[in-house]
mmCIF file with all atom_site columns, C-alpha atoms in Angstrom:
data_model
loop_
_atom_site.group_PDB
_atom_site.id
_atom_site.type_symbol
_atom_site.label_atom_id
_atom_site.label_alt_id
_atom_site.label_comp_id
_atom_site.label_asym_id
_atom_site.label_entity_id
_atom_site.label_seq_id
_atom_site.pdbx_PDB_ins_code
_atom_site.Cartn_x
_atom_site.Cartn_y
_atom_site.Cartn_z
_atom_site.occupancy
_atom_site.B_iso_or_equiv
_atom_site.pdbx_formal_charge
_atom_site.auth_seq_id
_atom_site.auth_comp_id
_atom_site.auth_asym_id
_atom_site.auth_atom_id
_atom_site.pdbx_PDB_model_num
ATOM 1   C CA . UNK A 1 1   ? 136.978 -186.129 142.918 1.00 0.00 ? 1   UNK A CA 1
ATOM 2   C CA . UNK A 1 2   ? 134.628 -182.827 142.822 1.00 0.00 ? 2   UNK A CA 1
ATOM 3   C CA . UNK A 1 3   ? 131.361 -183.621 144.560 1.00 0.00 ? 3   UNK A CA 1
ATOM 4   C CA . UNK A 1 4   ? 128.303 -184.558 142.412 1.00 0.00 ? 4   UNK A CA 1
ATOM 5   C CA . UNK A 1 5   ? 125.347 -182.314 142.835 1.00 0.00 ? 5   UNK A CA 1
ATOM 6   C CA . UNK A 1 6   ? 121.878 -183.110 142.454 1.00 0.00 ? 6   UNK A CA 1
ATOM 7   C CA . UNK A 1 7   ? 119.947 -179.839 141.600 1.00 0.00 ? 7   UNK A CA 1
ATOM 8   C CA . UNK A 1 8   ? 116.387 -180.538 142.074 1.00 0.00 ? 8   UNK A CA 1
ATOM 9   C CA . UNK A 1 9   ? 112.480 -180.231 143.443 1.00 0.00 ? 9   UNK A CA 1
ATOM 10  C CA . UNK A 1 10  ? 111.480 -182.961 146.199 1.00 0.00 ? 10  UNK A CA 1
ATOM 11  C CA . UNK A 1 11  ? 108.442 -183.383 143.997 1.00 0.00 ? 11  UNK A CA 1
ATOM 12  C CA . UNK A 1 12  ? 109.526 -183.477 140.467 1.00 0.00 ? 12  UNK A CA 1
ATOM 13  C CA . UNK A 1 13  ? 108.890 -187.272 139.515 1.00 0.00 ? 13  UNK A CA 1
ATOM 14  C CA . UNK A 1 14  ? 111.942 -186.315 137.114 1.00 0.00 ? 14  UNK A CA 1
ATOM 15  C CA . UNK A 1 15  ? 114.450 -185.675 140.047 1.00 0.00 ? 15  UNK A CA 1
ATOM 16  C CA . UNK A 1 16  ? 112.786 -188.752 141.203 1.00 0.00 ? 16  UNK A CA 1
ATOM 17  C CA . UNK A 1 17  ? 114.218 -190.985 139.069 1.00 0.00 ? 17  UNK A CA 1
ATOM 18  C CA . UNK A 1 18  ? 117.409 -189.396 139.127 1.00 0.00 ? 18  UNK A CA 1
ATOM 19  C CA . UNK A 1 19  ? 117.898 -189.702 142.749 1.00 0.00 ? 19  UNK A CA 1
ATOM 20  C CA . UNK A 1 20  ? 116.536 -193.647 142.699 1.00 0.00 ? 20  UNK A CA 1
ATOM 21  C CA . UNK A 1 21  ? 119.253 -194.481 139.562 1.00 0.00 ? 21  UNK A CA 1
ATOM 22  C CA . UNK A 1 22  ? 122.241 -192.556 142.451 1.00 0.00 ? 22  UNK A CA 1
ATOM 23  C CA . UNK A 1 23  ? 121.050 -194.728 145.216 1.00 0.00 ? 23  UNK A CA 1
ATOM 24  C CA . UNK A 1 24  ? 120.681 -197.931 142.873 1.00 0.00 ? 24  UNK A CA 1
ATOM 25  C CA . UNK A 1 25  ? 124.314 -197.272 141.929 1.00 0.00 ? 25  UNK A CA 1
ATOM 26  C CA . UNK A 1 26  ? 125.497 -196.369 145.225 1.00 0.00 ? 26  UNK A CA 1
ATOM 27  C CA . UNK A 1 27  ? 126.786 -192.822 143.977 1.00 0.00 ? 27  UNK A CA 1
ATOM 28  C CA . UNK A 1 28  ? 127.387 -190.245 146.471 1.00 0.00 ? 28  UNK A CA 1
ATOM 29  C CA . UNK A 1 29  ? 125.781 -186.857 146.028 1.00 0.00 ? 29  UNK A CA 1
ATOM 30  C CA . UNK A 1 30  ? 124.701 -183.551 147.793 1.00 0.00 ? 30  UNK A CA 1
ATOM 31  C CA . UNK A 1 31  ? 121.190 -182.351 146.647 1.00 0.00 ? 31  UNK A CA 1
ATOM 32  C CA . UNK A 1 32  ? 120.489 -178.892 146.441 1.00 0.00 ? 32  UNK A CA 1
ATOM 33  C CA . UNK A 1 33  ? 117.138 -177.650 146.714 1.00 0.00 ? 33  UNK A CA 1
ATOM 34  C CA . UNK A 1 34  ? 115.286 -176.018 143.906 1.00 0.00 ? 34  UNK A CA 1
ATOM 35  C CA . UNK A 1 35  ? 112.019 -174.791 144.303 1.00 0.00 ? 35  UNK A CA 1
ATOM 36  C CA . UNK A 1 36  ? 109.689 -174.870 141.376 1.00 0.00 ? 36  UNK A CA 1
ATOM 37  C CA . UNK A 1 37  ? 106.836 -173.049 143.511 1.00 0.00 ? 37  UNK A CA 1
ATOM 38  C CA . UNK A 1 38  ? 109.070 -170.718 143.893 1.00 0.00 ? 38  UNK A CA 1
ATOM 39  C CA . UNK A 1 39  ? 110.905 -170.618 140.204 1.00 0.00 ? 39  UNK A CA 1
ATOM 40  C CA . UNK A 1 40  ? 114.160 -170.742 141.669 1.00 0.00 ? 40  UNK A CA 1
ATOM 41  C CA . UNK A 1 41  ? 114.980 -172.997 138.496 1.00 0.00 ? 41  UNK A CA 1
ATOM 42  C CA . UNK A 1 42  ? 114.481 -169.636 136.589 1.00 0.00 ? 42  UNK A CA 1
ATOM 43  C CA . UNK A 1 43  ? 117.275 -167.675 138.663 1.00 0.00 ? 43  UNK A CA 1
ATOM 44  C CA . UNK A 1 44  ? 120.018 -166.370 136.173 1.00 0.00 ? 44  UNK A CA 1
ATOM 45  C CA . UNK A 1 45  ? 122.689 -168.436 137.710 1.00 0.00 ? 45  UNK A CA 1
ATOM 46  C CA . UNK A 1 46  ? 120.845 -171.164 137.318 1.00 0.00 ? 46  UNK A CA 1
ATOM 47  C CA . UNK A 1 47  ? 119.427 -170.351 133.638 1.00 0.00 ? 47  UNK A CA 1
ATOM 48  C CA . UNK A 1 48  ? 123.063 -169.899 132.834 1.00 0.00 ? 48  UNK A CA 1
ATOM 49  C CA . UNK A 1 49  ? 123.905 -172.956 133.239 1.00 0.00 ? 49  UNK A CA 1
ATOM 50  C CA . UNK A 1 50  ? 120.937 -175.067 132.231 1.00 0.00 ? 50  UNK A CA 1
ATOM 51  C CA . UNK A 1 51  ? 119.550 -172.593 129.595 1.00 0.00 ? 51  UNK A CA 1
ATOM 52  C CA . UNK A 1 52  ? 115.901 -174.934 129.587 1.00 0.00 ? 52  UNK A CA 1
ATOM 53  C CA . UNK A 1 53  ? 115.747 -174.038 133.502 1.00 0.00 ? 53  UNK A CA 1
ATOM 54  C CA . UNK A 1 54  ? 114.379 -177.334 134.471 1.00 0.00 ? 54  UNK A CA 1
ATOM 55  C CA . UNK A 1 55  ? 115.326 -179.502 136.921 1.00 0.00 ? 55  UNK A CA 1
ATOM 56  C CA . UNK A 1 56  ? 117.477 -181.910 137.914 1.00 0.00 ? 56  UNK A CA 1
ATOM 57  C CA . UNK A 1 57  ? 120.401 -180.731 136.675 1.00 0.00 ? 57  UNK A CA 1
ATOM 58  C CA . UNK A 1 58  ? 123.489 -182.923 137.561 1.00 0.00 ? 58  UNK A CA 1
ATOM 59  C CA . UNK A 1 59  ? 127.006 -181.236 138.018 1.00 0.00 ? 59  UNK A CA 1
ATOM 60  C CA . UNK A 1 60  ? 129.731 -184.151 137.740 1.00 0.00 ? 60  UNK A CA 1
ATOM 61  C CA . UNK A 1 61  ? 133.017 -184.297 136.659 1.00 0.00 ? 61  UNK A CA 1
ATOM 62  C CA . UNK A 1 62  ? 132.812 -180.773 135.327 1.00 0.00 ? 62  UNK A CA 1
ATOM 63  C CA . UNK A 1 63  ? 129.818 -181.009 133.514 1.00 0.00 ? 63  UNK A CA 1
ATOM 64  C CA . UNK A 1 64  ? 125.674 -179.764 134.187 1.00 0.00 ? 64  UNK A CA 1
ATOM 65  C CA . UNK A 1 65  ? 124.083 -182.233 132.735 1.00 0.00 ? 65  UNK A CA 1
ATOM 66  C CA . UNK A 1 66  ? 119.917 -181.959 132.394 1.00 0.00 ? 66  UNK A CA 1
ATOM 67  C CA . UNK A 1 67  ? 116.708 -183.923 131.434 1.00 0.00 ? 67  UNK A CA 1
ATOM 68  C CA . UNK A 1 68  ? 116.557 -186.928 133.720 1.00 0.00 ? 68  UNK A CA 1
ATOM 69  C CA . UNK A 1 69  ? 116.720 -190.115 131.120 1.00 0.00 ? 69  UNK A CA 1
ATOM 70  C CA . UNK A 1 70  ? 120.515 -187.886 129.672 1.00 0.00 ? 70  UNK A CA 1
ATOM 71  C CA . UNK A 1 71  ? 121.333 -187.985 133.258 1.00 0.00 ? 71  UNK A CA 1
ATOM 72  C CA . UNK A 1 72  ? 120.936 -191.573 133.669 1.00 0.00 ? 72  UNK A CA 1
ATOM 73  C CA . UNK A 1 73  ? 122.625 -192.526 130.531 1.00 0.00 ? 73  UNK A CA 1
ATOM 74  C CA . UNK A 1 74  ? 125.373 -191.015 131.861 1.00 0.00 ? 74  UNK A CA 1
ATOM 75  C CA . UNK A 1 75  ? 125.717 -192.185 135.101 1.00 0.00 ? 75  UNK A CA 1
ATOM 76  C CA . UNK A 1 76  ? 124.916 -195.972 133.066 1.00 0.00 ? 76  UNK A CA 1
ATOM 77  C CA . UNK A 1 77  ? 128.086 -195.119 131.429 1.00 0.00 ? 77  UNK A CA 1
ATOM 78  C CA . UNK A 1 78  ? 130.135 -194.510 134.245 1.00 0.00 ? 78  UNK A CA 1
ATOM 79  C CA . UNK A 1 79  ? 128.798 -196.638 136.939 1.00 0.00 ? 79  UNK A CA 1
ATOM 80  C CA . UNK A 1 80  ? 127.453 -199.503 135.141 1.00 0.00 ? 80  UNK A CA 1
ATOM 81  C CA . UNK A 1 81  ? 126.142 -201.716 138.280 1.00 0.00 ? 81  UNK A CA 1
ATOM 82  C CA . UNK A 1 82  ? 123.286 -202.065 138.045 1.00 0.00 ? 82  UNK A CA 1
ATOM 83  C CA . UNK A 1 83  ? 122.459 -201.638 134.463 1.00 0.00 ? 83  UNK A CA 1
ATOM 84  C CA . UNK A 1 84  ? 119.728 -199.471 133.549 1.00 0.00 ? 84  UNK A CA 1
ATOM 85  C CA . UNK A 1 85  ? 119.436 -201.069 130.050 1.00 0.00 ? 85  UNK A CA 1
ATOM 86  C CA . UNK A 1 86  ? 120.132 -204.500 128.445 1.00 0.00 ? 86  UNK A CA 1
ATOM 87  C CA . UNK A 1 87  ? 123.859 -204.712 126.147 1.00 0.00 ? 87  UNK A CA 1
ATOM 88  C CA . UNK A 1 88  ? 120.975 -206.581 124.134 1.00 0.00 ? 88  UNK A CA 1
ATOM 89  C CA . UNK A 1 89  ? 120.031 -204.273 121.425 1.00 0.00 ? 89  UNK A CA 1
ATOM 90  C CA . UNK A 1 90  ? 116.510 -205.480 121.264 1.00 0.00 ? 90  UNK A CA 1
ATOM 91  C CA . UNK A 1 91  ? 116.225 -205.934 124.828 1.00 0.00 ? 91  UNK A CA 1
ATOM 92  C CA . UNK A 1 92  ? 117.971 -202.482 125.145 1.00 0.00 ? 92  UNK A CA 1
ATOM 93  C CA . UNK A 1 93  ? 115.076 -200.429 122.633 1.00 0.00 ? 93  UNK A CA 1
ATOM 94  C CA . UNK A 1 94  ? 111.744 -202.981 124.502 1.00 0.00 ? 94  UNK A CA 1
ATOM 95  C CA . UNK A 1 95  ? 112.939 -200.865 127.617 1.00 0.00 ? 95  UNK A CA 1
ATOM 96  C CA . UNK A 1 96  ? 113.739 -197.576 126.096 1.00 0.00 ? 96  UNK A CA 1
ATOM 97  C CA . UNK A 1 97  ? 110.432 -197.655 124.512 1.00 0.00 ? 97  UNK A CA 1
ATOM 98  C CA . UNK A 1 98  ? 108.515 -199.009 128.010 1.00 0.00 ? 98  UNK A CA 1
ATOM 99  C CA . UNK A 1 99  ? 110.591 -196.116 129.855 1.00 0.00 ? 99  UNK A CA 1
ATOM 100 C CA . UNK A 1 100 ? 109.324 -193.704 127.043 1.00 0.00 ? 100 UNK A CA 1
ATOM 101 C CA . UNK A 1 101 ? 105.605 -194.246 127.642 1.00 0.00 ? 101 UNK A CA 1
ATOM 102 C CA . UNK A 1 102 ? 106.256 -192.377 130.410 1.00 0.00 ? 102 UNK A CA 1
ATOM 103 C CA . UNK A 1 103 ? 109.131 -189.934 130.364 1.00 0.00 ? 103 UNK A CA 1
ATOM 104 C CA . UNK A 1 104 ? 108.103 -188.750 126.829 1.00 0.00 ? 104 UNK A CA 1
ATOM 105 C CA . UNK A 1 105 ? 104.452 -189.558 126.714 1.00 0.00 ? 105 UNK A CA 1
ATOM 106 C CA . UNK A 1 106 ? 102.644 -189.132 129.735 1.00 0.00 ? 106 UNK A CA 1
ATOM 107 C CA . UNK A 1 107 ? 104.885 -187.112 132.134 1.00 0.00 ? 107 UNK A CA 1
ATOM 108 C CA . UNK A 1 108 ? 105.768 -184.482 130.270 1.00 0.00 ? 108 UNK A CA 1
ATOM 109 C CA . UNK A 1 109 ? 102.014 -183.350 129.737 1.00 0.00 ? 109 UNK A CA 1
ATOM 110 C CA . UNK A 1 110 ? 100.835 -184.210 133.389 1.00 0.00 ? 110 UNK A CA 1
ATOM 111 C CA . UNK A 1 111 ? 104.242 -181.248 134.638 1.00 0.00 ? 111 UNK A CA 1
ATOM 112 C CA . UNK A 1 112 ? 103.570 -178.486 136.771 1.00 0.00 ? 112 UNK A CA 1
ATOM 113 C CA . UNK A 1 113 ? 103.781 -175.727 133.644 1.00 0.00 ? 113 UNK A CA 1
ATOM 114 C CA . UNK A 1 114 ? 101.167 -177.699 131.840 1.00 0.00 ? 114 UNK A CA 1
ATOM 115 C CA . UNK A 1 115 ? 99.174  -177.660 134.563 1.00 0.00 ? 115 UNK A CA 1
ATOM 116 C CA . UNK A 1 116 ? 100.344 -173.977 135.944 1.00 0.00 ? 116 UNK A CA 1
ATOM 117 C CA . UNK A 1 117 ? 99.037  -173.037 132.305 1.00 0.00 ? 117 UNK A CA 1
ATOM 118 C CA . UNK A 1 118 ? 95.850  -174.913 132.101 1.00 0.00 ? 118 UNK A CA 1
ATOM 119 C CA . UNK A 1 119 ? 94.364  -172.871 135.042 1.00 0.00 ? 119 UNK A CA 1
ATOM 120 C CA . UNK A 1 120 ? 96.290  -169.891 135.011 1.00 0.00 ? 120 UNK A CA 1
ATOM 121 C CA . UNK A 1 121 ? 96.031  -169.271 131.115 1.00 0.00 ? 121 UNK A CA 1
ATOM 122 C CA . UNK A 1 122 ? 92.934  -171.328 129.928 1.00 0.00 ? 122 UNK A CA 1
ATOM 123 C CA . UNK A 1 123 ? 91.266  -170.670 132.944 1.00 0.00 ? 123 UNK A CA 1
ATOM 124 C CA . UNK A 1 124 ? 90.351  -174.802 133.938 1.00 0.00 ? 124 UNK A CA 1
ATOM 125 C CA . UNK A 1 125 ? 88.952  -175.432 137.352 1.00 0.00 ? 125 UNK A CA 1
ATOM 126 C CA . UNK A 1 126 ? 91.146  -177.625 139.352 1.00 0.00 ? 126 UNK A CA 1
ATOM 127 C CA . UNK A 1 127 ? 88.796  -181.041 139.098 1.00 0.00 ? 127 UNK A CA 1
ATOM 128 C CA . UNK A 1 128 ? 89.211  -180.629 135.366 1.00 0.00 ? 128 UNK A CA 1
ATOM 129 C CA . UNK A 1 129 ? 92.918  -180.199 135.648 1.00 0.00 ? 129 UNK A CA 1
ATOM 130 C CA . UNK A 1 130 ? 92.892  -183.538 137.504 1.00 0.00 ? 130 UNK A CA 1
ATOM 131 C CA . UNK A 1 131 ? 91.153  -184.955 134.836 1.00 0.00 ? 131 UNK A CA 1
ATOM 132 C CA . UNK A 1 132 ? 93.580  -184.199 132.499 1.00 0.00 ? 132 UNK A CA 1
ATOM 133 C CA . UNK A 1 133 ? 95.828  -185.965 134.485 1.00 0.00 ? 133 UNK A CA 1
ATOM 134 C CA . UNK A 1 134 ? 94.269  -188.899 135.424 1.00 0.00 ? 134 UNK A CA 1
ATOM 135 C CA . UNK A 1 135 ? 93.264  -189.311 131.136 1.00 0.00 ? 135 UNK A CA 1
ATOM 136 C CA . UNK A 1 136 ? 97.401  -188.935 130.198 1.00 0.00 ? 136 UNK A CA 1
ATOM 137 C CA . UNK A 1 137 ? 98.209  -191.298 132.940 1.00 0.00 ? 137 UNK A CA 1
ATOM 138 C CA . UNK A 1 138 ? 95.428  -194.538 132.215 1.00 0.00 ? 138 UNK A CA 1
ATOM 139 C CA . UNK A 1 139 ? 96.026  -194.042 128.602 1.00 0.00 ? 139 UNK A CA 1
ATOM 140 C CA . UNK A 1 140 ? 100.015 -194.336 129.449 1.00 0.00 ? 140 UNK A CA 1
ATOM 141 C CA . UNK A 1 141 ? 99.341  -197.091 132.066 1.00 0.00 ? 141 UNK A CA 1
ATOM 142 C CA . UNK A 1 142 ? 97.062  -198.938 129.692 1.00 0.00 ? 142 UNK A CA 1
ATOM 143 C CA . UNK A 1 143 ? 99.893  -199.441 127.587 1.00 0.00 ? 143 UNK A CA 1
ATOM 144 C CA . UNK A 1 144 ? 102.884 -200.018 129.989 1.00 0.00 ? 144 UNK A CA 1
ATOM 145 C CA . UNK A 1 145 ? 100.576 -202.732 131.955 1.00 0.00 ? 145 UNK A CA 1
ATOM 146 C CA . UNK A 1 146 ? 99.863  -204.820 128.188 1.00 0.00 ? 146 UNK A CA 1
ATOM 147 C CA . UNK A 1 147 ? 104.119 -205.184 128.327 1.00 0.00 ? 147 UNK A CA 1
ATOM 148 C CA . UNK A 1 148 ? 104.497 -205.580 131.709 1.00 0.00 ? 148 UNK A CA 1
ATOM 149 C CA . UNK A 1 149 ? 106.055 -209.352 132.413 1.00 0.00 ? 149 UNK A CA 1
ATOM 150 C CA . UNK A 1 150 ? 103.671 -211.551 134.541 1.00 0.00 ? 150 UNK A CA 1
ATOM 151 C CA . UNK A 1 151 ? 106.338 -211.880 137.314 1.00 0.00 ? 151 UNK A CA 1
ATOM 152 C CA . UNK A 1 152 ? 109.437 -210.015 138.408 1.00 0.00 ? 152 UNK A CA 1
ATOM 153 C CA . UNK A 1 153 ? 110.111 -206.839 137.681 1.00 0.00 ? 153 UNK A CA 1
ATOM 154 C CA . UNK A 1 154 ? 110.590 -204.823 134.260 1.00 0.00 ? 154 UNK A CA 1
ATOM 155 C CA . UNK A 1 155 ? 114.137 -205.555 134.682 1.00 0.00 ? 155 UNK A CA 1
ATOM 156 C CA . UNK A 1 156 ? 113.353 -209.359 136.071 1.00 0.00 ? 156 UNK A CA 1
ATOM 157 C CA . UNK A 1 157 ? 115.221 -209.325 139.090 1.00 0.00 ? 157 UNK A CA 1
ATOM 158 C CA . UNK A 1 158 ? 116.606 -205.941 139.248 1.00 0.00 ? 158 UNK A CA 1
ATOM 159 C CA . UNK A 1 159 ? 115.772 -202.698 138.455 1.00 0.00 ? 159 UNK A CA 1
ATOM 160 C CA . UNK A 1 160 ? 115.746 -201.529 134.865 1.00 0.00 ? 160 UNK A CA 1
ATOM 161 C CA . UNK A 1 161 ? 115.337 -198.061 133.685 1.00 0.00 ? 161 UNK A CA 1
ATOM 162 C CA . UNK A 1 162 ? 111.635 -199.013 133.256 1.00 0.00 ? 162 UNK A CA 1
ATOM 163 C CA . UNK A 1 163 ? 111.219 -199.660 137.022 1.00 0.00 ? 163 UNK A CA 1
ATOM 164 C CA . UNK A 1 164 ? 112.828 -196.407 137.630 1.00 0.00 ? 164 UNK A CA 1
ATOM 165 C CA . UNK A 1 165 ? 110.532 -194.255 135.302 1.00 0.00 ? 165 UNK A CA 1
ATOM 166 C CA . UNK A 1 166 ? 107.678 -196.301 136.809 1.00 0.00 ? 166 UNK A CA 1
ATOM 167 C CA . UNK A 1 167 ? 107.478 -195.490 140.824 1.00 0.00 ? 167 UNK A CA 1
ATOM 168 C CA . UNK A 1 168 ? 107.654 -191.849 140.387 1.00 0.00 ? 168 UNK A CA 1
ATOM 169 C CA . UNK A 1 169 ? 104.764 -191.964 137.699 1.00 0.00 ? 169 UNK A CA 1
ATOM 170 C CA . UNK A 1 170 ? 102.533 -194.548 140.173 1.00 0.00 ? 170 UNK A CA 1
ATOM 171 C CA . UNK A 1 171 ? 103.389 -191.794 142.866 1.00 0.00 ? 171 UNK A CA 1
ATOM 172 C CA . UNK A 1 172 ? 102.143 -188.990 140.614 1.00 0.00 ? 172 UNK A CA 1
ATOM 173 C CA . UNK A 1 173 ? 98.600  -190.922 140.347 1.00 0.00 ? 173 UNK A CA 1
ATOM 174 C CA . UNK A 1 174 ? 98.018  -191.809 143.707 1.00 0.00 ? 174 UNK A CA 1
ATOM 175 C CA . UNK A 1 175 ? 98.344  -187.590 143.939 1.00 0.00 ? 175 UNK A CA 1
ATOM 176 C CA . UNK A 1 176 ? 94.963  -187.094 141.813 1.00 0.00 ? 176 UNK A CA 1
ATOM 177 C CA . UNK A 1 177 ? 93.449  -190.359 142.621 1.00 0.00 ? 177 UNK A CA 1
ATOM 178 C CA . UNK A 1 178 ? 93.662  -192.620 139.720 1.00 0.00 ? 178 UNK A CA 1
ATOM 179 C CA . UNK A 1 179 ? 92.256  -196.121 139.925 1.00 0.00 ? 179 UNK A CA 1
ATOM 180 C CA . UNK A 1 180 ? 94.794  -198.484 139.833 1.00 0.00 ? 180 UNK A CA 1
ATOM 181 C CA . UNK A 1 181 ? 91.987  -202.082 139.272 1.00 0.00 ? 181 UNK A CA 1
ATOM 182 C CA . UNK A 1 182 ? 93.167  -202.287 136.062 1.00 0.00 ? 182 UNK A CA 1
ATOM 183 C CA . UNK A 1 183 ? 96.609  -202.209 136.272 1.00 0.00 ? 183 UNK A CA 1
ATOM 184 C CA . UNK A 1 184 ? 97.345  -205.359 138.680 1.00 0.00 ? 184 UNK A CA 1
ATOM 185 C CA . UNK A 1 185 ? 100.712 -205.870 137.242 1.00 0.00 ? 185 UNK A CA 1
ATOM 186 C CA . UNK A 1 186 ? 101.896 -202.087 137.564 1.00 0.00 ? 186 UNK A CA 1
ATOM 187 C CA . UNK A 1 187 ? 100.764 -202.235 141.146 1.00 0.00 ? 187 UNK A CA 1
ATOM 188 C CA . UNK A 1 188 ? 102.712 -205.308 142.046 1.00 0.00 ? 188 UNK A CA 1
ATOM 189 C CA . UNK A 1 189 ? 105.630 -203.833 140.080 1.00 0.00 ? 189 UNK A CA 1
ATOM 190 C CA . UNK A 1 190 ? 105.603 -200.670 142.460 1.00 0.00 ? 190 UNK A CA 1
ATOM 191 C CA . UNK A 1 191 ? 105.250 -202.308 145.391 1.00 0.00 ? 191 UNK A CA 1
ATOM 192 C CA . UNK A 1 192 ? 107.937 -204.516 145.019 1.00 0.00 ? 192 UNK A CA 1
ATOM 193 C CA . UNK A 1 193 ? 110.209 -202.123 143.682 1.00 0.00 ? 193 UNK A CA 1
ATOM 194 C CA . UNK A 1 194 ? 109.217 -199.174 146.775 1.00 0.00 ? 194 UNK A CA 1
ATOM 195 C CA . UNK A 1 195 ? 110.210 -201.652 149.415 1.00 0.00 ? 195 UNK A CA 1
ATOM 196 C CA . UNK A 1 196 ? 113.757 -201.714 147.923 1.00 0.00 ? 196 UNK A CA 1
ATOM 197 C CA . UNK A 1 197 ? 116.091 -199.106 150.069 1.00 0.00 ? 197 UNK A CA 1
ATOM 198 C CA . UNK A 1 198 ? 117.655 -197.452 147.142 1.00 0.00 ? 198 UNK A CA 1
ATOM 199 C CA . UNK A 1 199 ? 113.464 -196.428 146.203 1.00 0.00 ? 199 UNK A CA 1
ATOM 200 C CA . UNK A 1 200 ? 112.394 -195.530 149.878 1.00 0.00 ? 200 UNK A CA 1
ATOM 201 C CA . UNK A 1 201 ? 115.469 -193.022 149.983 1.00 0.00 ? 201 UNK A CA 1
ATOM 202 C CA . UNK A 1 202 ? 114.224 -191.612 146.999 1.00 0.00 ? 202 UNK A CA 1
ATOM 203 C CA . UNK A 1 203 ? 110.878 -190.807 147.785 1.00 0.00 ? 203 UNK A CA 1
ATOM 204 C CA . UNK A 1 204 ? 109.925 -187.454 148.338 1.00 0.00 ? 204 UNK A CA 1
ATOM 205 C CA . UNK A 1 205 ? 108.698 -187.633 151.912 1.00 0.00 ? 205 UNK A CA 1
ATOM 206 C CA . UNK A 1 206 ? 112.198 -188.460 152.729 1.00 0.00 ? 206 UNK A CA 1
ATOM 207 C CA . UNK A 1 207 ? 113.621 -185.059 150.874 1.00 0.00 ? 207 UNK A CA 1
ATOM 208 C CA . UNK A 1 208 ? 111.115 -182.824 151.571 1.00 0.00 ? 208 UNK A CA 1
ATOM 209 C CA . UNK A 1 209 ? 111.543 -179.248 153.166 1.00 0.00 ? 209 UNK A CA 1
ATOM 210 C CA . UNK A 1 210 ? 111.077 -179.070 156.542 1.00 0.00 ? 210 UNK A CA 1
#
């Protein structure tokens, strides 16, 4: 077997949940690096083969596969303990759509070239760029904590795909202060779920630079 390699940024809350679904499913890897202060995801060589120059980008079994929740389907497919979403249909599409509120909805416009453009282009003072931030993620979190269950975890007793879209998010608003009083069942969510091994090996602090 070729080795898997994880392309990616120790912050990116995408990579994030990459590296979490690897460790859930006990899938070996070798990370490489990529700097997005640096735009080394916009190198040629790297362009080439992920023409969106975003990270992570997973090479495995011969293929470069990008965007984070692709990444995991995959690795669902082929390593499919622990389950990242129900064989329930309905089940399935309740945790595609909680996982959604934040991949699609709220991450994507809280990224580092949104917010790269808001002060660089439109000229916004960093506490307003925080704003913005802190508006995306409430409104997300408002909605995520109304279908959050009352006990366990989004996947009850283990991990869903839910779980893993939620830590790196939670991490991302701790970043800009966000106040958390009003999400009591997202907070007990995340703290159960970071004291898991498979999360603390994740986190940044344990991949970043030197």
């Amino acid at each position: 077997m070729k080795d898997i390699i994880l392309f990616d940024y120790w912050r990116s809350s995408a990579s994030y949940r990459v590296r979490i679904v690897l460790n859930l499913k006990n899938v070996p890897y070798t990370r490489v690096p990529t700097s997005l202060l640096d735009n080394e995801q916009k190198a040629p060589d790297y362009v080439a083969r992920n023409p969106q120059g975003f990270v992570p980008m997973l090479s495995i079994d011969g293929h470069d596969l990008t965007q984070s929740l692709a990444i995991i389907d995959y690795l669902d497919a082929n390593y499919p303990a622990p389950a990242m979403v129900s064989s329930n249909s309905a089940d399935r599409a309740k945790t595609l759509a909680q996982a959604l509120i934040i991949a699609a909805d709220t991450h994507p416009i809280d990224n580092l070239r949104i917010l790269r453009y808001l002060k660089e282009q439109m000229g916004q003072s960093q506490e307003a760029v925080d704003a913005w931030y802190r508006h995306w993620i409430i409104e997300g979190f408002t909605a995520l904590e109304a279908m959050a269950p009352e006990e366990g975890l989004f996947g009850g007793d283990l991990p869903n795909l839910a779980d893993v879209c939620l830590v790196p998010q939670m991490a991302n608003a701790r970043r800009v202060d966000t106040p958390f009083a009003q999400f009591p069942k997202l907070m007990r969510i995340d703290a159960a779920l970071t004291a898991l091994p498979a999360f603390v090996a994740a986190h940044p602090d344990q991949v970043k630079p030197d």
